[in-house]
Coordinates of C-alpha atoms in Angstrom, one line a residue:
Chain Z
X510 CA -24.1 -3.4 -40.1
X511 CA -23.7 0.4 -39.6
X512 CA -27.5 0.4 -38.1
X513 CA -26.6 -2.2 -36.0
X514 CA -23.9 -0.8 -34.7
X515 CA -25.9 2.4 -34.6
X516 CA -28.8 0.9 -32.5
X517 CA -26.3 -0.9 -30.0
X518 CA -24.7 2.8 -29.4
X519 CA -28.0 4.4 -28.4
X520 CA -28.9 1.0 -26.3
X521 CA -25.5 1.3 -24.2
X522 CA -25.8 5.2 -24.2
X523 CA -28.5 4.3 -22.0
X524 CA -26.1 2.3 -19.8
X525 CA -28.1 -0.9 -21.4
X526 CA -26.2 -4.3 -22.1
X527 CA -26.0 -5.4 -25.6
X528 CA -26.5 -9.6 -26.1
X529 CA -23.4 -11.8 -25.8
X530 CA -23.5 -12.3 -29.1
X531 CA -23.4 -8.5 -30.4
X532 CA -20.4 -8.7 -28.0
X533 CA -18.8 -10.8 -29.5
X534 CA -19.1 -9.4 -33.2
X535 CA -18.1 -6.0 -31.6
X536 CA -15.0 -7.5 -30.5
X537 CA -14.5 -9.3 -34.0
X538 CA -15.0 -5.9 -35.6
X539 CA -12.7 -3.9 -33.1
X540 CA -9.9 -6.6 -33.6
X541 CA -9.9 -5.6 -37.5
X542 CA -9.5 -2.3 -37.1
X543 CA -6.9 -2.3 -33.7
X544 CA -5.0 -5.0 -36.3
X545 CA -4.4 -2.0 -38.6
X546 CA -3.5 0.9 -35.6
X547 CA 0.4 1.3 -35.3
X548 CA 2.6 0.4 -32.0
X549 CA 2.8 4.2 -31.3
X550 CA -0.5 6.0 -32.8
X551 CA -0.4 9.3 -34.6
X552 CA -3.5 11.4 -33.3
X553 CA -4.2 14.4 -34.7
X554 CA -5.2 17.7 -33.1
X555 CA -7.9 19.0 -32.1
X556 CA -8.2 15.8 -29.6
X557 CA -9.2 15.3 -26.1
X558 CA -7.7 13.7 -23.5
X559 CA -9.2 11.5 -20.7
X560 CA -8.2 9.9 -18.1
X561 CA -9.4 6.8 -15.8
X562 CA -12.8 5.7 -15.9
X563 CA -12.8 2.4 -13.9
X564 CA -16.8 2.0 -14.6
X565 CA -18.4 4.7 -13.8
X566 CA -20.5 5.0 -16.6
X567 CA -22.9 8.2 -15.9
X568 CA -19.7 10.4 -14.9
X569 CA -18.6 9.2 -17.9
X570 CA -21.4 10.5 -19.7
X571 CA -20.8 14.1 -17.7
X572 CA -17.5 14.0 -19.3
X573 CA -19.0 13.9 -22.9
X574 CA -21.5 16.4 -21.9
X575 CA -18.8 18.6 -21.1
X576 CA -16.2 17.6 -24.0
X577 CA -18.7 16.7 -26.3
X578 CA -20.2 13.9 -27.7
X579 CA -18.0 11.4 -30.0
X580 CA -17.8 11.7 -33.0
X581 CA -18.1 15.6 -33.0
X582 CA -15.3 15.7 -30.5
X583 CA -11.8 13.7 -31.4
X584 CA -11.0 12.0 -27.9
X585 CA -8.5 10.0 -26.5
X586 CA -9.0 7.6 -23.4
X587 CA -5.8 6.5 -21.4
X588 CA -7.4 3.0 -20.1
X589 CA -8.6 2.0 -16.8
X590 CA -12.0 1.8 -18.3
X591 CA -13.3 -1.1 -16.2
X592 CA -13.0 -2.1 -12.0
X593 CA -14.4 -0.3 -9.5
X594 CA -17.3 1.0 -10.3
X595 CA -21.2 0.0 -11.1
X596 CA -20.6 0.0 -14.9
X597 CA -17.8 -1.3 -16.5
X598 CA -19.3 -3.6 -19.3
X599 CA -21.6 -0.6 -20.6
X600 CA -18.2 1.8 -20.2
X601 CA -15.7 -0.4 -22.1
X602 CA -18.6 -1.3 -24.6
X603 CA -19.6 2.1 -25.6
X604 CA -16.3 2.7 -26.3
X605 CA -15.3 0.0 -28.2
X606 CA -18.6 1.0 -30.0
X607 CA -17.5 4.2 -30.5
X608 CA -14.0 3.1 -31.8
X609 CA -15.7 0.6 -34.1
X610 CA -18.6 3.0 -35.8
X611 CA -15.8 6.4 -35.6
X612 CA -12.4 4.2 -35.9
X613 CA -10.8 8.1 -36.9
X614 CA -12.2 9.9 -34.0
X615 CA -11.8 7.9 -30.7
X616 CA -8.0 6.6 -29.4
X617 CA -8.0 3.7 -26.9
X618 CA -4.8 3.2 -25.0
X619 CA -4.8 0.1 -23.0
X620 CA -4.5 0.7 -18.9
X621 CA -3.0 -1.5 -16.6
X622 CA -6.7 -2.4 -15.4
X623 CA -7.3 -4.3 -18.9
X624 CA -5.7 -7.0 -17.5
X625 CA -6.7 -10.3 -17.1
X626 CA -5.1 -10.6 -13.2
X627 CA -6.2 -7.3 -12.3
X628 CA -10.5 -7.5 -13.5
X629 CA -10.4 -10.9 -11.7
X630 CA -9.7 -9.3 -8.5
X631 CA -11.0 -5.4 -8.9
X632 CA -14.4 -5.9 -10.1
X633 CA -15.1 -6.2 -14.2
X634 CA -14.6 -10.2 -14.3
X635 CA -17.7 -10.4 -11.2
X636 CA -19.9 -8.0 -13.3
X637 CA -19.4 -9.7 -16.5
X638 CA -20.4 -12.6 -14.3
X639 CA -23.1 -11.0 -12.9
X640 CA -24.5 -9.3 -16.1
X641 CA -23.6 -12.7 -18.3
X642 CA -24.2 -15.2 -15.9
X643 CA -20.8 -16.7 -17.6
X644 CA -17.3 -15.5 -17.8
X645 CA -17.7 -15.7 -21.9
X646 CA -17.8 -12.2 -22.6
X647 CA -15.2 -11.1 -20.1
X648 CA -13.0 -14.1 -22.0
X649 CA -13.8 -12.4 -25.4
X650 CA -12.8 -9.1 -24.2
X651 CA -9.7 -10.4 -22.9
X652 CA -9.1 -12.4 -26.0
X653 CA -9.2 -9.2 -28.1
X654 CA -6.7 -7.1 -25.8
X655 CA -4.4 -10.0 -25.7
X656 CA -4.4 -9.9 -30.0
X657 CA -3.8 -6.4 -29.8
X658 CA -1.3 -6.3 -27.3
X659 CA 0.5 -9.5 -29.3
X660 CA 0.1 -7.4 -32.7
X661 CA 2.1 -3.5 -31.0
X662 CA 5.4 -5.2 -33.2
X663 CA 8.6 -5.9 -30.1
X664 CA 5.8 -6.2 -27.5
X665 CA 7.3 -6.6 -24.6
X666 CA 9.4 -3.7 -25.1
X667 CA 7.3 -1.2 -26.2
X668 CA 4.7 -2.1 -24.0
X669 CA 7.3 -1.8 -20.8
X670 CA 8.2 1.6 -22.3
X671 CA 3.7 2.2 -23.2
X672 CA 3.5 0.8 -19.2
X673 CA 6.3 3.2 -17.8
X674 CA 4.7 6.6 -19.6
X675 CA 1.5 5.6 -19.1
X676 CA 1.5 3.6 -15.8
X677 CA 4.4 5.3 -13.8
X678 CA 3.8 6.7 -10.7
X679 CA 5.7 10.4 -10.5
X680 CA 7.2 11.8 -7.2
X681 CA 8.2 15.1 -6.8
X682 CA 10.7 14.3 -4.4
X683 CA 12.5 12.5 -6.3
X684 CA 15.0 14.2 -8.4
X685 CA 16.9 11.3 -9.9
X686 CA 16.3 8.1 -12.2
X687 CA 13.9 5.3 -12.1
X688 CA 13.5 3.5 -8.5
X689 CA 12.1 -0.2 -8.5
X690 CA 9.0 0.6 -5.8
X691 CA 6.8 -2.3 -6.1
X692 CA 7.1 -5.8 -7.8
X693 CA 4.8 -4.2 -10.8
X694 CA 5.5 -0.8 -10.6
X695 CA 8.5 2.1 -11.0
X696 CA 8.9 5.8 -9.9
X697 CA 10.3 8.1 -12.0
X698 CA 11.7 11.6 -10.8
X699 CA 12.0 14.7 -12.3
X700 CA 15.4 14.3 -13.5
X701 CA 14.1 10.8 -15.7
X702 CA 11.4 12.9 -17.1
X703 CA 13.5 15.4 -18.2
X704 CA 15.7 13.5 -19.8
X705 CA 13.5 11.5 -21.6
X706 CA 11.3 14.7 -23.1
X707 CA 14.6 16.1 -24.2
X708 CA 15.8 12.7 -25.9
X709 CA 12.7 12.5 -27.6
X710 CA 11.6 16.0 -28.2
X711 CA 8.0 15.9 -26.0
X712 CA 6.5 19.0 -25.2
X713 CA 4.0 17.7 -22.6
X714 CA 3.7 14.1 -21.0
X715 CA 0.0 13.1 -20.5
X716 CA -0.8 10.5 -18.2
X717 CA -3.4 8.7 -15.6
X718 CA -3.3 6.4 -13.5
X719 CA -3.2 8.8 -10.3
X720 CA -5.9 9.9 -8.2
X721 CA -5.7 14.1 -8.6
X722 CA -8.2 15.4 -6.4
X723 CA -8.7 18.9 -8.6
X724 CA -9.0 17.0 -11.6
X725 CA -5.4 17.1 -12.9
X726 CA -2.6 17.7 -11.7
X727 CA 1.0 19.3 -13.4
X728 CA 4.4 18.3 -12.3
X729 CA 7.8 19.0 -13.4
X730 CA 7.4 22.3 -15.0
X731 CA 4.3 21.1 -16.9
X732 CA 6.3 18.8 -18.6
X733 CA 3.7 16.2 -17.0
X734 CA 0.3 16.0 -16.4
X735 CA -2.1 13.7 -14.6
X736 CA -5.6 13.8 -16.5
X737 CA -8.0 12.2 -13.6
X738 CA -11.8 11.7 -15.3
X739 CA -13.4 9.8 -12.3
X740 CA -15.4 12.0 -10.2
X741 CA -15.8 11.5 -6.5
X742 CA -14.3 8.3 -6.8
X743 CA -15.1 5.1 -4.7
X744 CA -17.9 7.2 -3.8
X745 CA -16.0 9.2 -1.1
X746 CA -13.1 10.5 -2.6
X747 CA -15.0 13.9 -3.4
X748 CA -13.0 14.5 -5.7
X749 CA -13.4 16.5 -9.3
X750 CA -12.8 15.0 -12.2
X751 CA -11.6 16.6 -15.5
X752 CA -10.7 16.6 -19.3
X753 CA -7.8 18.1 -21.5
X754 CA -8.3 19.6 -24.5
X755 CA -5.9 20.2 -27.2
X756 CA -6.9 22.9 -30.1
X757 CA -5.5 22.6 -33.6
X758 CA -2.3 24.9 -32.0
X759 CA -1.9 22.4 -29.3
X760 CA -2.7 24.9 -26.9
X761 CA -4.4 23.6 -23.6
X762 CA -7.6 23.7 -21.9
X763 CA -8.3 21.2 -18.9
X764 CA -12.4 20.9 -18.0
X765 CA -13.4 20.2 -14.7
X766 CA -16.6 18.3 -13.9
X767 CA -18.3 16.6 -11.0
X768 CA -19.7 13.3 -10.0
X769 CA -23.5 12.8 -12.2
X770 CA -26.4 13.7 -9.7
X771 CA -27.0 10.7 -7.7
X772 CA -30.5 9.4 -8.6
X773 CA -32.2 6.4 -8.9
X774 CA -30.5 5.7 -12.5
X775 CA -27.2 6.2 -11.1
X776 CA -27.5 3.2 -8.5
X777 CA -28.6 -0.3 -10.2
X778 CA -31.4 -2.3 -9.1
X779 CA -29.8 -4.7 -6.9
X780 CA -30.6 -8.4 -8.8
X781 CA -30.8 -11.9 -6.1
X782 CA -27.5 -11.3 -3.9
X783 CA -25.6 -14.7 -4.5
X784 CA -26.9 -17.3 -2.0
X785 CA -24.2 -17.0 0.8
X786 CA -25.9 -13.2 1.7
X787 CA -29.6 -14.6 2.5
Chain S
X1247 CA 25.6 -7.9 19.2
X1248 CA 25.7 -6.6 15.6
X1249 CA 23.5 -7.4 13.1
X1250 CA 26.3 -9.5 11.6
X1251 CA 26.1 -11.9 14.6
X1252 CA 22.5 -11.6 15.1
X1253 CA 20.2 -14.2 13.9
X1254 CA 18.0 -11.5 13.4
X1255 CA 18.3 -8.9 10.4
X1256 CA 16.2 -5.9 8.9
X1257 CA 13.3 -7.2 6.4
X1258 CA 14.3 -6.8 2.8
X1259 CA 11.7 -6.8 -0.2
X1260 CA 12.1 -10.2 -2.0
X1261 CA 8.8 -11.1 -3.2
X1262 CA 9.2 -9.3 -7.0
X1263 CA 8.5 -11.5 -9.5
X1264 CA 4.9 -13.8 -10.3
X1265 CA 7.3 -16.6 -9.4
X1266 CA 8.4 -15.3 -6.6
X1267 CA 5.1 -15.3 -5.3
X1268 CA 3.7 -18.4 -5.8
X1269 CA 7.1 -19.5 -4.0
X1270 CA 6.0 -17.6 -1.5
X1271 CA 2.6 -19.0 -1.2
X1272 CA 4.1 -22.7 -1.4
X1273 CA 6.3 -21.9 1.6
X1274 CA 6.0 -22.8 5.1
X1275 CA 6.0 -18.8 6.7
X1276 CA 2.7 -18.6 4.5
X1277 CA 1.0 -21.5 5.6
X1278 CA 1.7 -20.4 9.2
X1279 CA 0.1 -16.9 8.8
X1280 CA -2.9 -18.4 7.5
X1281 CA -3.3 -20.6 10.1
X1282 CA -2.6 -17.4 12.8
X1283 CA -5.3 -15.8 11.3
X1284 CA -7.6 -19.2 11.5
X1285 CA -6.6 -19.2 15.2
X1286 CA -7.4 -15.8 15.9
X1287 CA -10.5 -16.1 14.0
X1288 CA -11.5 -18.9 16.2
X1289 CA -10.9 -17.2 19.2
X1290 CA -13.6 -14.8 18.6
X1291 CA -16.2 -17.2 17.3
X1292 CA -19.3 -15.8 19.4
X1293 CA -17.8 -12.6 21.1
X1294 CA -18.7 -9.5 21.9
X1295 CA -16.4 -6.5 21.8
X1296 CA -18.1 -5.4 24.7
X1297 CA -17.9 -9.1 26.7
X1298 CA -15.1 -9.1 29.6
X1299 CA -11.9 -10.2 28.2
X1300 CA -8.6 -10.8 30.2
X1301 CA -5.7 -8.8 29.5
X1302 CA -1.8 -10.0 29.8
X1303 CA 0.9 -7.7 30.6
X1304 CA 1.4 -8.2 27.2
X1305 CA -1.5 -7.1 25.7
X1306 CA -2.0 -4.3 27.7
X1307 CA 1.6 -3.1 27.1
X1308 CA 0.7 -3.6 23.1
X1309 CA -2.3 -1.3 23.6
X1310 CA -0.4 1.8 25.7
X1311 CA 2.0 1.4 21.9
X1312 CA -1.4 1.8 20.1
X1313 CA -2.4 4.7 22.4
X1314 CA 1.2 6.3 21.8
X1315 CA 1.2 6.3 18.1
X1316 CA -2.6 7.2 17.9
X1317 CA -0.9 10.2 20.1
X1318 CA 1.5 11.0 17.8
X1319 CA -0.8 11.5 15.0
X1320 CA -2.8 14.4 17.5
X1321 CA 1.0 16.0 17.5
X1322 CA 1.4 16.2 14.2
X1323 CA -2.2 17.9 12.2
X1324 CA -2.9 18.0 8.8
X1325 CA -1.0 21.1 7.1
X1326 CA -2.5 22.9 4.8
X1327 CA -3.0 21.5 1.4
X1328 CA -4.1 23.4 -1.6
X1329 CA -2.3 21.2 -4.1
X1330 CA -4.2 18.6 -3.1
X1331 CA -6.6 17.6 -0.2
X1332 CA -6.2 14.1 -0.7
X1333 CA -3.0 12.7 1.2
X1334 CA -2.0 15.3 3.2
X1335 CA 2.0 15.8 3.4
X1336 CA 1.9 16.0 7.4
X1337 CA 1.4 12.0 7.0
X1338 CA 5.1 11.7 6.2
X1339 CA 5.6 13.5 9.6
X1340 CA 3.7 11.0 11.2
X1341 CA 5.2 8.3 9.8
X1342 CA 8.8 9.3 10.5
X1343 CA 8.0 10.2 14.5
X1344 CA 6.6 6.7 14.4
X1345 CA 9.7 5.4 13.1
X1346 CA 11.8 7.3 15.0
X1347 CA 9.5 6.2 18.2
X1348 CA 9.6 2.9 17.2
X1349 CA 12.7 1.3 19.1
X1350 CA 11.3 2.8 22.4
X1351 CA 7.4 1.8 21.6
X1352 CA 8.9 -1.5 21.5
X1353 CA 11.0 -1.3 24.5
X1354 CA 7.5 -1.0 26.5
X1355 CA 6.6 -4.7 25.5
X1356 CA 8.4 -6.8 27.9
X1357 CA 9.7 -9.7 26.1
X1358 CA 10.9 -8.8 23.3
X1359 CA 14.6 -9.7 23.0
X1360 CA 16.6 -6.3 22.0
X1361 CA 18.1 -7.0 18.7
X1362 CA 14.7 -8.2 17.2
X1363 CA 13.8 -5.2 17.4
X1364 CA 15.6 -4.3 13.9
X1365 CA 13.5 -7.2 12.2
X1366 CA 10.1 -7.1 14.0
X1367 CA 10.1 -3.0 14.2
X1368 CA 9.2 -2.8 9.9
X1369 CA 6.2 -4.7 9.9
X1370 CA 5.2 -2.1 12.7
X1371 CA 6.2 0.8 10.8
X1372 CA 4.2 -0.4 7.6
X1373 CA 1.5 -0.6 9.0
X1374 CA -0.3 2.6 9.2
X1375 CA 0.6 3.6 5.4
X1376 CA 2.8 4.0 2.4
X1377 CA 5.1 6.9 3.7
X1378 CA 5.5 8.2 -0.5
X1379 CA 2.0 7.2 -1.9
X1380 CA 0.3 8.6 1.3
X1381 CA -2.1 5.9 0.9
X1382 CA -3.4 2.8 3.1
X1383 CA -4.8 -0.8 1.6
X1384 CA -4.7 -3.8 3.2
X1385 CA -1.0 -4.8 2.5
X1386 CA -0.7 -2.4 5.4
X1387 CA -3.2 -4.3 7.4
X1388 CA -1.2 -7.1 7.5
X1389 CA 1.9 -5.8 8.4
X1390 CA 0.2 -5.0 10.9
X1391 CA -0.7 -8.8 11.4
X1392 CA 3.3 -9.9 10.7
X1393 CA 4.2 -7.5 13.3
X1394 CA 1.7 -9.6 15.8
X1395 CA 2.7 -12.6 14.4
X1396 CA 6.4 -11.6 15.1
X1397 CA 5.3 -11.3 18.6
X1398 CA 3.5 -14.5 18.9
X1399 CA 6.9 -16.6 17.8
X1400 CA 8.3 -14.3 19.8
X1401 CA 6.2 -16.3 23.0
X1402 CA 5.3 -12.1 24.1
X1403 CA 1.7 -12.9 22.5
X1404 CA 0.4 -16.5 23.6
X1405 CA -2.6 -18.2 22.4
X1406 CA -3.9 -17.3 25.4
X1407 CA -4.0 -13.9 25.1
X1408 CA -5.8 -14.5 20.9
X1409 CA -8.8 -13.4 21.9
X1410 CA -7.6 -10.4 23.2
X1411 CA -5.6 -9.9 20.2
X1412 CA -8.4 -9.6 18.3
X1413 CA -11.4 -7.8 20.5
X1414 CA -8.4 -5.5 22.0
X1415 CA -5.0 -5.3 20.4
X1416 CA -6.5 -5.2 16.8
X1417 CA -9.5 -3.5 17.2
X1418 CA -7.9 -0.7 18.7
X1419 CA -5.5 -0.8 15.8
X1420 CA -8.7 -0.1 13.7
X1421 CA -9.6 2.7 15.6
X1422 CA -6.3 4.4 15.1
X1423 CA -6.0 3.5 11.6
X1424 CA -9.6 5.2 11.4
X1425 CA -8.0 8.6 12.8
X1426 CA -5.3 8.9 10.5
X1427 CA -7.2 7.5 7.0
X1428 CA -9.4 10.7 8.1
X1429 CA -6.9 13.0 9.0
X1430 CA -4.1 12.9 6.5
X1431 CA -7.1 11.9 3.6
X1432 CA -5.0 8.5 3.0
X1433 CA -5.6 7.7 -0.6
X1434 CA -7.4 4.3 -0.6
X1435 CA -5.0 1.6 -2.1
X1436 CA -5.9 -1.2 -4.3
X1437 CA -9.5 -0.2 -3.1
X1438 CA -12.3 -2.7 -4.9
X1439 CA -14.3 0.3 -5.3
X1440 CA -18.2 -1.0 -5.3
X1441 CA -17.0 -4.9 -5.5
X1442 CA -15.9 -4.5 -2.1
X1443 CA -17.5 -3.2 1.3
X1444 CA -14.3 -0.9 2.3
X1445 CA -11.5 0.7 0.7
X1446 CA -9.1 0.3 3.2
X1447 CA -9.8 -3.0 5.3
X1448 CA -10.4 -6.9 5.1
X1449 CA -9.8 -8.6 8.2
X1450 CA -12.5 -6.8 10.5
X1451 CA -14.6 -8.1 8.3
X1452 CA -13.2 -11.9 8.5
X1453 CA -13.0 -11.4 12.5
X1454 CA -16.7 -10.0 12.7
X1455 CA -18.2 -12.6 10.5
X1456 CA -16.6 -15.0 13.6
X1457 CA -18.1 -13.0 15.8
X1458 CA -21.5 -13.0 14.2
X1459 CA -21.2 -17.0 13.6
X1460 CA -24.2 -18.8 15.1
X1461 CA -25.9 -15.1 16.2
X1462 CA -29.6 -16.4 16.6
X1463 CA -31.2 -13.0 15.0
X1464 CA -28.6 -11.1 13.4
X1465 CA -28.0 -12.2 9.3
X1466 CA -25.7 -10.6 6.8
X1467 CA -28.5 -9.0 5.1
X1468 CA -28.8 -6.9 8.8
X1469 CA -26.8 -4.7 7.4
X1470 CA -29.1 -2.7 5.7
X1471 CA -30.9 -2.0 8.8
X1472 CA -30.4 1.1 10.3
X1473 CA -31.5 0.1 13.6
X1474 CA -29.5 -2.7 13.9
X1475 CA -26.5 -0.8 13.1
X1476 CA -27.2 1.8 15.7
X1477 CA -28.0 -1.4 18.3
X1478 CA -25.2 -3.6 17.7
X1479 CA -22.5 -1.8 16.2
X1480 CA -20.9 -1.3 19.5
X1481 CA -20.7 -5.2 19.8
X1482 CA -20.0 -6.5 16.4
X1483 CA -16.7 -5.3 14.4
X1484 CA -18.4 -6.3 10.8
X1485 CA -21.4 -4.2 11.8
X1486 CA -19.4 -1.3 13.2
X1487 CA -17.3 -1.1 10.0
X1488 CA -20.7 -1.1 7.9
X1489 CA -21.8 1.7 10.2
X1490 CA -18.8 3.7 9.6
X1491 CA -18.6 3.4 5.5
X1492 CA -22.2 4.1 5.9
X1493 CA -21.3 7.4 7.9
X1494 CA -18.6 8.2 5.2
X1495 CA -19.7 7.4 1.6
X1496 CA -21.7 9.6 -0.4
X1497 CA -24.8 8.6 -1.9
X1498 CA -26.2 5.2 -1.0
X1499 CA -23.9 4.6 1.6
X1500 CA -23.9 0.4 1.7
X1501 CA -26.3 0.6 -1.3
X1502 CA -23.6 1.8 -3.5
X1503 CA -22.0 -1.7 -3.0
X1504 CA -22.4 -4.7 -5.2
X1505 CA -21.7 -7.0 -2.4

């Protein structure tokens, strides 16, 4: 099982689709393990941070040739894994993969991009489609984030108060409290950030979710920091892209990298454009 | 008249909830949008930008507002920005002069009775970009619309003038919108990254598709000629949208799209 696993790494290191059927038992496998994970995971240092993906497999290689490859490097992903970009079934597969074969060294925390609502309309449910030919393997992915969402104990609760850390946009204007802005989303201001470091005794807030042009970005006296990891995104952006790392002391270190070179690899072969395009 | 005693008010957020939603995609103010949009669309079925198209009073005047804001945006440049190059802070500049502008922008459009100004004025002010996000998507885009539709129930836009609306009053729009995604570095919002032609906009493309219905030569997969582009871009919206992501994405251009 371990040289199967094994093989189906290298294959989607080379940004190559495993069967429907390996997907399937991946997402068995990854269900067993996320069954035993806690609602608020203990991860210990050294660890690296990352931050949005959204497909873009070969940057995401870039990033582990800059942090290091996992398992030698302890990392830990913040979600928004799939949408948007080229690659989002080989990206969320290698690292489910990874957290499968290296359960110990690899933290996935769920973005508000693993959503059902969200893939159907930002990309990952068309390239399962397209990669498939059948929603099945988008449903099975979706079936395992649902069990693991239902399995983090009061749910709806703690995965408001997982959404509000990790999803929250941050304003620097904003001094005060939590402000409604969108149906889906809330602001939080410095004041709100304070408070709840103090209450519970955080050193640092790490977060996504935010495009940071340099890479990351601090706020609040450092209390926060945005950890961007998708280079020259939507393939104008120009921005960098980076990753945090933590030593055993907890001391910081953010890496910078750009986009991969754009070559022939990093563009797909286009297949038959659905029939509507001819 | 106050706004107490107006039948008009200012625009409050209500749409919050999933349920919310679908109520208001059962309602009646929906299904009129949509069928604005068809009608528009319609209009255009065939035409050029560059054919002769009339202009009402009304259209014109909607254009010199266009001009006016696309002015304010030259008065007010990018400020340096070494946090960040993306969304550029002068944007919230731009934003309020617009919204300060706003009530005398709208006093140019004959028409217009005075205290609908306080309802039909936010759609306008929406509509070139999220004054704290500094970014632009298409909710913005059809604000934009609402504010056009506002005008249309209004009886200041006619369905005569819905061609014009389209090859004049909203393509212009686009060009403005254009200007200040490049010069204040709007963050693209709710962009479909390479699952979608453009981070910013949808309906140029639903309007040039109209325009490009029942084209003897021209075929979607003309896009991916060069020569075309150059040719017809000055004719064709969808065509002069493809040009310009072409001119602004890195790498492949429209072959870093899935579509």
């Amino acid at each position: 099982m371990i040289a199967n696993l094994d093989k189906q790494i290298e294959q989607l290191k080379r940004c190559e689709t495993i069967s429907e059927a390996e997907v399937k038992q991946l997402c068995l496998q990854a269900r067993e393990i996320l069954v035993e994970e806690g609602n608020v995971q203990y991860v210990d240092s050294p660890v690296t941070i990352c931050g949005d993906i959204h497909g873009q497999f070969w940057d995401l290689m870039e990033l582990f040739s800059v942090g290091g490859m996992c398992p030698e490097t302890n990392y830990l992903f913040m979600g928004d894994f799939v949408d948007r970009g080229f690659f989002s079934v080989e990206t969320f597969l290698l690292l489910l993969a990874f957290k499968v074969r290296y359960p110990d060294r690899i933290t996935l925390i769920r973005g508000n991009h693993e959503s059902r609502q969200i893939t159907q309309v930002y990309g990952f449910y068309d390239e399962c489609h397209r990669k498939y030919g059948s929603s099945t393997v988008w449903l099975q992915i979706f079936k395992l984030l649902t069990k693991y969402a239902q399995l983090i104990g009061n749910k709806k609760y703690l995965m408001m108060v997982l959404c509000v850390i990790f999803f929250g946009l941050i304003r620097m204007r904003y001094k005060a409290g939590v402000y409604r802005r969108r149906g889906a989303g809330f602001l939080f201001g410095g004041d709100a950030v304070r408070s709840f470091a103090r209450m519970n005794d955080i050193e640092l807030l790490a977060r996504a979710h935010q495009l940071a042009m340099e890479g990351y970005k601090h706020m609040f006296d450092n209390l926060i920091v945005t950890v961007w990891s998708a280079p020259n995104y939507c393939y104008r952006c120009g921005n960098v892209a980076s990753i945090l790392e933590l030593d055993e002391n907890l001391r910081q270190e953010y890496k910078v990298f750009v986009h991969a070179p754009s070559d022939a690899r990093s563009i797909p072969a286009k297949r038959a454009p659905p029939e509507y395009f001819l | 008249m106050s706004s107490s005693e107006s039948k008009y008010r200012p625009p409050t957020k209500e749409i919050l909830s999933k349920e919310q939603l679908e109520q208001f995609q059962a309602s009646e103010t929906h299904a009129a949008i949509i069928a604005y949009i068809q009608r528009l669309n319609e209009s255009v079925v065939g035409v050029r930008l560059t054919d002769p198209c009339d202009e009402s009073e009304a259209v014109k005047a909607i254009i010199g507002v266009l001009d006016s804001v696309a002015h304010l945006a030259t008065e007010t440049p990018p400020v340096d920005n070494a946090g960040s190059r993306f969304g550029n802070p002068a944007f919230r500049d731009f934003y309020d002069k617009v919204k300060a502008s706003s009530k005398e922008l709208h006093s140019r459009i004959a028409g217009i009775p005075e205290d609908s100004v306080q309802e039909i004025s936010l759609y306008f002010e929406e509509s070139w970009g999220n004054r704290t996000r500094i970014d632009y998507g298409s909710g913005m885009e059809l604000n934009f619309l609402c504010w056009l539709y506002c005008l249309e129930r209004l009886g200041v836009l006619r369905p005569e003038d819905d061609r014009a609306v389209v090859v004049r009053i909203f393509w212009r729009y686009i060009g403005v919108m254009r200007v200040l995604q490049s010069t204040y570095w709007l963050e693209p919002a709710g962009s479909h990254g390479v699952w979608g032609l453009d981070d910013y906009h949808f309906l140029p493309f639903l309007f040039g598709s109209a325009q490009l219905r029942g084209h003897r030569h021209l075929r979607p997969k003309s896009i991916h000629d060069n020569e075309i582009l150059e040719e017809f871009s000055k004719d064709y919206m969808y065509l002069a949208c493809i040009q310009f992501i072409n001119s602004i994405k890195t790498a492949h251009g429209t072959k870093s799209t899935r579509v």
